[in-house]
Amino acid sequence: MYDVVVRSGTVVDGTGDAARTGDVAISDGRIVAVGRVSGRGRREIDADGCIVTPGFVDIHTHFDGQVTWDPLLTPSCWHGVTTVVMGNCGVGFAPVTEPNREWLIGLMEGVEDIPGASLSEGIRWAWESFPEYLEAVAGLSRVMDVGAQVPHGAVRAYVMGERGAANEPATPEDIAAMTAIVREAMHAGALGFSTSRTTTHLAISGEPVPGTFAAEDELFALGGVLGELGTGVFQLVPAGAGGEPMEDQFREVKWMRRLSAQVGRPITFGLFQNDHEPHLWREIVDMARRANETEGAQLYPQIAGRPFSVIVGLESTHPFKRRPTYQEQLAHLPLAERVARMRDPEIRRRILAEAPATVNPRAHLFPEDYEKYFPFGRQPDYEPGREDSVAAIAARAGRDCEEVMYDLLVAGDGTQTFLRPLLGYSEFSLDPIHQMLREPHCVVGLSDAGAHCRLICDASTPTSQLTHWARDRSRGERLGLEFVVHKQTWQTAALYGLRDRGLLRPGFKADVNVIDFDNLALRPPQFVHDLPAGGGRLIQRADGYRATLVSGEVTFVDGEHTGARPGRLVRGARDTAGARP
């Protein structure tokens, strides 16, 4: 008698091999048989007509604060995710002294757009050091497994104080103290070290995050700890990743390839197509491949499975948000009242006639371009055509783009949302992302789950990967279902050395999804106020997940939580052979 048998599903096992019909038997939290299983289970799950996959492993999240108050880790739990890695981009909440807690909250709010008031109310501080943070996380129950990286910004501020926060150069003594902290964190089970070097990442004060301009001696010393211990991933957002101008766009890859080869550890770095140099990504991918093949490096460009986009709407952000009349008279009103006031002809005339009262600090990177605003329908489309844009709608009607945008925003109940791709959609096509996905050394990440609460909702990427790339794409070549599952299960797990999950094989952790693939669908993004202190955020749910299991326990059935909380803290382990996925 097994604990659970998932019966008669189409098994997509995470290896990339062809799917096959079979059963999956589970006992004591592990998979014990895959194929034809004659024995019965104490619980039987009928998967006939469904695909059965490993649980998805999301390696780029920012649940560092939310993990302390939300046992479900929404919205990732609604998209088949069973393991998340947090502590990305050099921001996090340990190590920390009590006087610096609010400063770290401001850093996270500025970089990742998580409401500071929600973090202040929601986090129950019970740590100073990074090992103490891991212990605090380990002591909480949740639906999925979590792992953490030690963040450069917190380490630098802890050691250097205001000098670190201000990005002053680190002295040899500073570097020695920082490496000691990273070593202690890795011994305690951190999965890696993270940093950010893009000038688009700013603290709430408007200052670049600590570590943005760190010199090579600092970076190589901190990365050297991973090599010394034979464990962990070096994660970063490199300079230029947001499309900001650089004299040498290959500068970051040059030092990364040397560091990775020197310490023998993998480096994963964010890579997007940007509108200013739309073909640069190809050269960087090729450089990384050559470094891996000829120099002993382990460079893994981390890519997004869909365009990095802002969700535009009256409850998030929109082109009229900075207009004086809107800011002074409307912004504070409840949505229904705001929509009614915005429909007033005089209010409409004034807002449309005004210039913004404040300047968007990223306007030079992402200017208003109504060719890149696309209304979301009932089924969100992440590869819309030019003919679907607000500019095209206005041209067909012979009207001004801003007027059309305004009227669409206030139509109905005012909850209409729009896709505004910032990165990864320079050619109005996902063909470049398709090419990145096919590269064996490119890994899927950058969901930013838990972050960018009021602007972005890419935690749903695991679902859109399945629906768009493996089933629905109509404007180009698709990718096989087996390939898409592999890219977000075994490949992501193996990169972080989590070699007990990501495959449906005997002996592996029983993290499993049962998915009605034919009817799998994303719902439109929705703005809710469910964070601590009434903070607002965008969420996105999905239909079609029949069941999700973590360590053999059923955590969700048809999108609803069962009450089970089998999730655990995942600690890193030494892996002297490296972590090539």
XYZ file of C-alpha atoms in Angstrom:
581
model
C 0.000 0.000 0.000
C 1.498 3.332 -1.145
C 0.688 6.679 0.440
C -0.423 8.187 -2.880
C -0.757 6.880 -6.414
C -1.261 9.365 -9.242
C -3.035 7.150 -11.732
C -3.111 6.985 -15.557
C -1.655 10.408 -16.368
C 0.612 11.536 -19.177
C 3.932 11.576 -17.334
C 6.253 14.430 -18.357
C 9.131 13.537 -16.076
C 11.374 16.626 -16.293
C 14.222 15.002 -18.215
C 13.001 16.273 -21.571
C 12.297 12.716 -22.717
C 9.055 11.876 -24.491
C 5.922 11.837 -22.361
C 4.328 8.483 -21.619
C 1.169 7.223 -19.980
C 1.729 5.826 -16.520
C 1.289 6.009 -12.778
C 3.392 7.663 -10.081
C 3.541 5.957 -6.690
C 4.610 7.862 -3.577
C 5.562 6.779 -0.066
C 7.220 8.669 2.791
C 7.458 11.834 0.719
C 9.429 10.173 -2.081
C 8.602 8.790 -5.486
C 8.953 5.004 -5.354
C 7.659 3.917 -8.756
C 6.848 5.426 -12.154
C 5.104 3.409 -14.871
C 2.512 0.719 -14.401
C 1.809 0.487 -10.664
C -0.345 -2.428 -9.582
C -0.449 -1.633 -5.860
C -3.033 0.723 -4.445
C -2.551 4.023 -2.662
C -4.158 5.209 0.526
C -5.037 8.171 -1.667
C -5.615 7.744 -5.394
C -5.519 10.719 -7.765
C -7.138 10.163 -11.145
C -4.889 11.866 -13.701
C -6.552 10.451 -16.801
C -6.534 13.207 -19.434
C -3.977 15.245 -17.452
C -0.237 15.698 -17.600
C 1.816 14.833 -14.538
C 4.959 16.896 -14.021
C 7.510 17.559 -11.314
C 6.795 20.609 -9.176
C 8.223 23.793 -10.666
C 11.395 25.301 -9.203
C 11.422 29.113 -9.350
C 14.963 30.347 -8.782
C 14.316 34.104 -8.836
C 11.900 35.314 -6.165
C 11.793 38.014 -3.503
C 9.754 36.322 -0.788
C 12.377 37.270 1.848
C 9.851 39.231 3.902
C 6.613 37.556 2.823
C 7.967 34.169 3.883
C 7.665 35.308 7.500
C 3.910 35.997 7.331
C 2.395 34.139 4.367
C 2.449 30.319 4.614
C 1.031 30.011 1.082
C 3.562 32.276 -0.659
C 0.936 33.558 -3.044
C 0.769 33.917 -5.985
C 3.448 31.280 -6.784
C 1.485 28.525 -5.048
C -1.298 28.862 -7.651
C 1.097 28.084 -10.510
C 2.520 24.699 -9.624
C 5.630 26.069 -7.899
C 6.896 23.778 -5.136
C 10.374 25.254 -4.487
C 11.478 28.891 -4.546
C 14.866 30.560 -4.189
C 14.841 34.023 -2.591
C 17.555 36.519 -1.677
C 18.137 37.590 -5.275
C 19.561 40.852 -6.632
C 21.615 41.619 -3.522
C 18.600 42.568 -1.383
C 17.267 40.777 1.670
C 16.852 41.052 5.422
C 19.957 39.450 6.913
C 22.392 40.115 8.350
C 20.929 43.157 10.089
C 21.248 45.170 13.283
C 18.080 46.501 14.868
C 18.755 50.154 13.883
C 19.154 49.090 10.241
C 15.928 47.127 9.879
C 13.950 50.012 8.412
C 16.832 50.841 6.102
C 16.770 47.309 4.661
C 13.015 47.637 4.248
C 13.567 50.860 2.300
C 16.143 49.111 0.152
C 13.715 46.305 -0.674
C 10.869 48.751 -1.285
C 12.954 50.825 -3.672
C 14.435 47.957 -5.664
C 11.549 45.501 -5.635
C 8.462 47.694 -5.129
C 7.175 45.860 -2.057
C 5.233 48.322 0.132
C 7.437 49.359 3.022
C 4.485 49.634 5.395
C 3.568 46.014 4.622
C 7.106 44.837 5.297
C 7.285 46.846 8.527
C 4.042 45.387 9.842
C 4.426 41.885 8.430
C 7.997 40.927 9.317
C 8.486 39.505 12.792
C 12.172 40.135 13.331
C 13.852 37.307 15.221
C 17.393 37.388 13.900
C 20.546 39.377 13.358
C 22.908 37.018 11.539
C 22.120 35.151 8.348
C 22.194 31.738 10.085
C 19.656 33.105 12.569
C 17.483 34.241 9.662
C 17.570 30.740 8.192
C 16.603 29.281 11.563
C 13.669 31.694 11.804
C 12.492 30.699 8.317
C 12.987 27.007 9.117
C 10.709 27.342 12.127
C 7.701 28.454 10.081
C 5.289 26.137 8.270
C 4.379 26.752 4.640
C 3.064 25.002 1.562
C 6.330 24.886 -0.403
C 10.082 24.614 0.090
C 12.212 27.759 0.231
C 15.924 28.390 -0.084
C 17.824 31.636 0.388
C 20.920 33.386 -0.919
C 22.956 35.808 1.148
C 22.466 39.347 -0.244
C 25.385 41.680 -0.921
C 23.469 44.832 0.033
C 22.694 43.600 3.532
C 26.219 42.247 4.053
C 27.839 45.479 2.895
C 25.618 47.653 5.088
C 26.173 45.379 8.098
C 29.962 45.561 7.809
C 30.492 49.071 6.451
C 27.496 50.988 7.761
C 26.849 54.230 5.920
C 30.012 53.780 3.858
C 28.620 50.533 2.491
C 25.196 52.006 1.834
C 26.835 54.894 -0.024
C 28.842 52.520 -2.246
C 32.209 53.695 -0.986
C 35.132 51.392 -1.862
C 35.657 48.503 0.555
C 38.958 48.331 2.410
C 40.840 45.026 2.831
C 39.477 44.867 6.367
C 35.919 45.393 5.079
C 36.354 42.645 2.509
C 37.721 40.236 5.099
C 34.709 40.890 7.343
C 32.268 40.440 4.471
C 33.831 37.174 3.343
C 33.571 35.876 6.911
C 29.834 36.627 6.906
C 29.312 34.952 3.538
C 31.316 31.921 4.699
C 29.181 31.658 7.832
C 26.006 31.965 5.746
C 27.104 29.275 3.303
C 28.013 26.915 6.154
C 24.520 27.502 7.567
C 22.883 26.492 4.278
C 22.651 29.551 2.016
C 22.213 28.484 -1.607
C 24.479 31.200 -2.915
C 25.471 34.855 -2.931
C 23.656 37.615 -4.829
C 24.425 41.152 -5.914
C 23.105 43.857 -8.219
C 25.130 46.170 -10.455
C 22.452 47.836 -12.564
C 21.837 51.528 -11.930
C 18.115 50.908 -12.497
C 18.011 49.281 -9.042
C 17.602 52.137 -6.569
C 16.836 52.252 -2.859
C 13.766 54.194 -1.734
C 16.155 57.134 -1.186
C 17.021 57.118 -4.889
C 20.567 55.888 -4.271
C 22.017 52.833 -6.097
C 21.933 49.654 -4.030
C 25.067 48.771 -2.008
C 27.461 46.812 -4.186
C 26.444 48.432 -7.479
C 29.989 49.708 -8.048
C 31.939 47.101 -6.076
C 35.469 46.615 -7.373
C 36.796 43.288 -8.592
C 38.770 42.606 -5.430
C 35.521 42.670 -3.447
C 33.559 40.581 -5.960
C 36.313 37.987 -6.384
C 36.810 37.647 -2.631
C 33.103 37.079 -2.021
C 32.792 34.710 -4.965
C 35.934 32.972 -3.753
C 34.092 31.808 -0.645
C 31.829 29.687 -2.869
C 34.859 28.138 -4.515
C 36.563 27.551 -1.176
C 33.527 25.676 0.153
C 32.609 23.987 -3.113
C 28.984 25.068 -2.971
C 26.585 27.777 -4.036
C 25.632 29.934 -6.997
C 26.779 33.511 -7.637
C 23.690 35.412 -8.821
C 23.630 38.956 -10.120
C 21.853 41.548 -12.189
C 24.745 42.943 -14.230
C 25.311 46.536 -15.227
C 23.455 47.221 -18.460
C 20.758 44.612 -17.807
C 18.039 47.262 -17.744
C 19.169 48.823 -20.999
C 21.118 51.628 -19.337
C 23.947 52.989 -21.513
C 27.470 51.606 -20.989
C 30.790 52.290 -22.643
C 31.593 48.573 -22.730
C 28.481 46.388 -22.827
C 30.642 43.262 -22.445
C 32.491 44.462 -19.333
C 30.398 42.364 -16.979
C 30.756 39.132 -18.919
C 34.523 39.613 -19.014
C 34.930 39.547 -15.236
C 32.216 36.940 -14.720
C 33.937 34.438 -16.994
C 37.223 34.919 -15.140
C 35.601 34.626 -11.712
C 33.614 31.500 -12.562
C 36.628 29.738 -14.066
C 38.780 30.740 -11.096
C 36.430 29.559 -8.334
C 34.758 26.693 -10.190
C 31.225 27.804 -9.333
C 28.248 28.713 -11.528
C 27.296 32.334 -12.127
C 23.766 33.149 -13.273
C 23.027 36.667 -14.471
C 19.908 38.437 -15.683
C 19.702 38.931 -19.432
C 16.974 40.721 -21.390
C 16.600 42.049 -24.888
C 16.424 45.851 -24.665
C 15.089 48.345 -27.183
C 18.290 50.383 -27.355
C 20.487 47.479 -28.464
C 18.030 44.740 -29.470
C 20.685 42.314 -30.747
C 23.136 42.628 -27.858
C 21.638 39.618 -26.054
C 22.796 37.338 -28.858
C 26.423 38.385 -28.469
C 26.304 37.964 -24.683
C 24.757 34.485 -24.976
C 27.478 33.512 -27.443
C 30.234 34.900 -25.187
C 28.908 32.901 -22.259
C 28.762 29.724 -24.318
C 32.345 30.119 -25.524
C 33.550 30.774 -21.984
C 31.859 27.587 -20.811
C 33.254 25.522 -23.675
C 36.828 26.794 -23.735
C 37.668 28.459 -20.417
C 36.137 26.215 -17.770
C 33.539 28.829 -16.811
C 29.969 28.064 -15.775
C 27.956 31.050 -16.975
C 24.178 30.726 -17.100
C 22.279 33.692 -18.557
C 19.014 33.887 -16.635
C 16.175 34.778 -18.949
C 12.467 35.509 -18.688
C 9.951 33.185 -20.326
C 7.889 36.166 -21.493
C 8.456 39.931 -21.848
C 9.380 41.802 -18.681
C 6.277 43.970 -18.530
C 4.423 46.461 -16.382
C 0.727 45.818 -15.860
C -0.891 49.197 -16.505
C -4.205 50.146 -14.893
C -5.866 52.631 -12.598
C -4.878 50.593 -9.550
C -1.241 50.125 -10.568
C 0.416 52.695 -12.832
C -0.716 54.537 -15.947
C 0.349 57.463 -18.161
C -1.777 60.017 -16.278
C -0.626 59.172 -12.783
C 1.863 62.067 -12.658
C -0.511 64.723 -14.025
C -1.229 67.466 -11.422
C -5.025 67.183 -11.507
C -4.883 63.429 -11.061
C -2.346 63.602 -8.234
C -4.071 66.396 -6.332
C -7.746 65.531 -6.784
C -8.139 61.894 -7.775
C -5.306 59.608 -6.710
C -6.568 59.183 -3.136
C -10.151 58.309 -4.102
C -11.630 54.789 -4.081
C -11.618 53.257 -7.546
C -15.328 53.638 -8.324
C -15.349 57.301 -7.292
C -12.111 57.953 -9.166
C -13.533 56.451 -12.370
C -16.674 58.563 -12.057
C -14.644 61.753 -11.578
C -12.313 60.920 -14.461
C -15.322 60.605 -16.773
C -16.283 64.210 -16.042
C -15.579 66.081 -19.332
C -13.825 68.970 -17.593
C -11.567 66.682 -15.524
C -10.782 64.691 -18.651
C -9.913 67.840 -20.614
C -7.620 69.149 -17.878
C -5.724 65.897 -17.369
C -5.170 65.395 -21.087
C -3.903 68.975 -21.442
C -1.399 68.753 -18.563
C 2.270 67.814 -18.510
C 3.495 65.450 -15.768
C 4.178 67.181 -12.466
C 7.120 64.882 -11.724
C 9.608 63.111 -13.951
C 9.807 59.345 -14.154
C 13.488 58.601 -13.359
C 13.451 55.710 -15.861
C 11.731 57.655 -18.651
C 14.937 57.746 -20.706
C 14.956 53.947 -20.747
C 11.227 53.350 -21.153
C 9.542 56.345 -22.839
C 5.792 56.516 -23.334
C 5.104 54.622 -26.542
C 1.504 53.687 -27.216
C 2.691 51.125 -29.753
C 3.766 49.134 -26.674
C 0.482 49.404 -24.723
C -1.782 46.397 -25.275
C -5.208 45.943 -23.632
C -5.506 42.620 -21.809
C -8.513 40.535 -22.748
C -10.171 37.777 -20.780
C -7.286 35.512 -21.813
C -4.014 37.442 -21.292
C -1.821 37.428 -24.397
C 1.910 37.958 -23.808
C 2.748 38.077 -27.522
C 0.294 40.620 -28.923
C 0.637 41.994 -32.431
C 1.187 45.622 -33.390
C -2.421 45.745 -34.557
C -3.564 45.116 -30.983
C -1.824 48.165 -29.496
C -3.444 51.356 -28.263
C -1.648 53.220 -31.063
C -3.191 50.916 -33.675
C -6.653 51.214 -32.088
C -6.316 55.017 -32.179
C -5.095 55.015 -35.789
C -8.051 52.919 -36.941
C -10.422 55.322 -35.193
C -8.583 58.445 -36.393
C -8.139 59.600 -32.798
C -5.334 60.793 -30.526
C -3.494 57.977 -28.710
C -3.690 59.634 -25.281
C -7.421 60.178 -25.581
C -7.976 56.547 -26.529
C -5.781 55.370 -23.647
C -7.675 57.576 -21.199
C -11.064 56.351 -22.361
C -10.031 52.693 -22.223
C -8.778 53.157 -18.659
C -12.088 54.532 -17.408
C -14.286 52.146 -19.379
C -16.530 49.768 -17.448
C -15.637 49.537 -13.779
C -12.092 50.851 -14.299
C -10.366 47.502 -13.802
C -9.161 47.202 -17.416
C -5.444 46.363 -17.479
C -2.816 46.690 -20.188
C 0.421 44.914 -20.980
C 3.337 47.331 -21.319
C 6.494 45.355 -22.254
C 9.652 47.066 -21.010
C 12.227 44.464 -21.994
C 12.153 41.460 -24.275
C 9.748 42.794 -26.913
C 11.821 45.093 -29.106
C 10.647 43.449 -32.329
C 7.003 42.901 -31.330
C 7.776 39.197 -31.312
C 8.940 36.584 -28.827
C 11.281 35.001 -31.343
C 14.361 36.275 -29.422
C 13.053 34.702 -26.191
C 12.332 31.533 -28.167
C 15.984 31.461 -29.255
C 17.194 32.104 -25.689
C 15.020 29.304 -24.338
C 16.555 26.866 -26.799
C 20.079 27.626 -25.599
C 21.137 24.794 -23.245
C 23.021 27.155 -20.921
C 20.186 29.711 -20.604
C 18.023 29.113 -17.527
C 14.503 30.379 -16.921
C 14.066 32.735 -13.981
C 13.369 36.419 -13.363
C 9.768 35.892 -12.245
C 10.409 38.302 -9.346
C 7.633 36.507 -7.456
C 6.731 38.449 -4.334
C 8.131 41.697 -5.742
C 7.049 44.636 -7.908
C 3.684 44.285 -6.242
C 1.990 47.272 -7.838
C 3.509 47.000 -11.298
C 4.397 43.461 -12.356
C 2.889 40.006 -11.937
C 5.340 37.545 -13.443
C 4.977 34.928 -10.709
C 2.544 33.331 -13.163
C 5.322 32.682 -15.696
C 5.400 28.899 -15.037
C 1.820 28.697 -16.271
C 2.320 30.971 -19.265
C 5.383 28.938 -20.251
C 3.163 25.876 -20.585
C 0.205 27.555 -22.241
C 2.087 29.846 -24.630
C 5.205 27.949 -25.614
C 3.890 24.388 -25.541
C 0.283 24.867 -26.699
C -1.057 28.220 -27.882
C 1.632 30.186 -29.711
C 0.337 31.248 -33.122
C 2.901 33.856 -34.203
C 5.930 31.601 -34.464
C 7.427 28.242 -33.597
C 6.364 26.528 -30.397
C 8.459 24.464 -28.006
C 7.734 20.898 -27.000
C 5.869 20.266 -23.772
C 8.643 18.012 -22.507
C 11.225 20.716 -23.186
C 9.216 23.435 -21.426
C 8.721 21.260 -18.346
C 12.432 20.403 -18.235
C 13.401 24.100 -18.346
C 11.475 24.893 -15.144
C 12.038 21.695 -13.173
C 15.264 19.729 -13.467
C 17.350 22.467 -15.088
C 16.555 25.092 -12.464
C 16.829 22.610 -9.580
C 20.172 21.270 -10.759
C 21.698 24.731 -11.184
C 21.222 25.317 -7.454
C 22.419 21.838 -6.535
C 18.905 20.707 -5.542
C 19.399 17.282 -7.028
C 16.667 15.587 -5.008
C 13.839 17.240 -6.963
C 12.825 18.282 -10.453
C 12.381 14.766 -11.873
C 9.688 12.107 -11.604
C 11.996 9.242 -10.792
C 12.192 6.739 -7.936
C 14.059 8.205 -4.992
C 13.271 11.808 -5.869
C 11.249 14.133 -3.675
C 7.540 13.757 -4.415
C 6.859 17.298 -5.619
C 4.242 16.752 -8.326
C 1.713 18.641 -10.433
C -1.378 17.114 -12.009
C -2.480 19.523 -14.737
C -5.482 19.564 -17.069
C -3.241 20.791 -19.860
C -5.991 21.213 -22.463
C -7.888 23.574 -20.158
C -4.942 25.250 -18.424
C -5.529 29.010 -18.507
C -4.279 32.194 -16.898
C -6.813 34.553 -15.414
C -6.351 38.311 -15.967
C -4.232 40.154 -13.398
C -6.212 41.487 -10.450
C -5.344 44.194 -7.937
C -6.035 43.281 -4.309
C -5.291 44.760 -0.879
C -4.250 41.684 1.064
C -0.761 42.589 2.273
C -0.095 43.620 5.875
C -1.127 47.211 6.639
C -3.615 46.993 3.764
C -0.895 47.060 1.119
C -1.976 46.513 -2.457
C -0.552 44.220 -5.088
C -1.263 42.530 -8.392
C -2.057 38.830 -8.324
C -2.880 36.369 -11.069
C -4.493 32.982 -10.663
C -4.891 30.081 -13.059
C -7.353 27.342 -13.894
C -6.311 23.803 -14.717
C -4.098 22.743 -11.802
C -5.978 19.655 -10.631
C -3.536 18.915 -7.809
C -0.148 19.967 -6.474
C 1.861 17.795 -4.089
C 4.871 18.756 -1.973
C 6.822 15.903 -0.357
C 3.907 13.634 -1.175
C 1.270 15.771 0.553
C -1.523 17.293 -1.508
C -1.315 21.048 -0.947
C -3.757 22.291 -3.599
C -6.760 20.786 -5.347
C -8.295 22.747 -8.223
C -6.495 25.868 -7.051
C -7.692 25.702 -3.461
C -5.426 25.101 -0.480
C -6.044 21.818 1.332
C -4.576 23.026 4.614
C -1.391 20.987 4.253
C 1.895 22.800 4.919
C 4.716 20.349 4.203
C 7.192 22.978 2.991
C 10.658 23.123 4.501
C 13.774 25.262 4.380
C 16.176 23.959 1.746
C 19.801 24.245 2.785
C 22.727 24.111 0.402
C 25.240 21.280 0.453
C 28.820 21.019 -0.667
C 29.136 19.994 -4.291
C 32.772 19.988 -5.326
C 31.860 18.741 -8.789
C 30.018 21.984 -9.540
C 26.353 22.341 -10.359
C 26.131 22.123 -14.119
C 22.442 21.510 -14.933
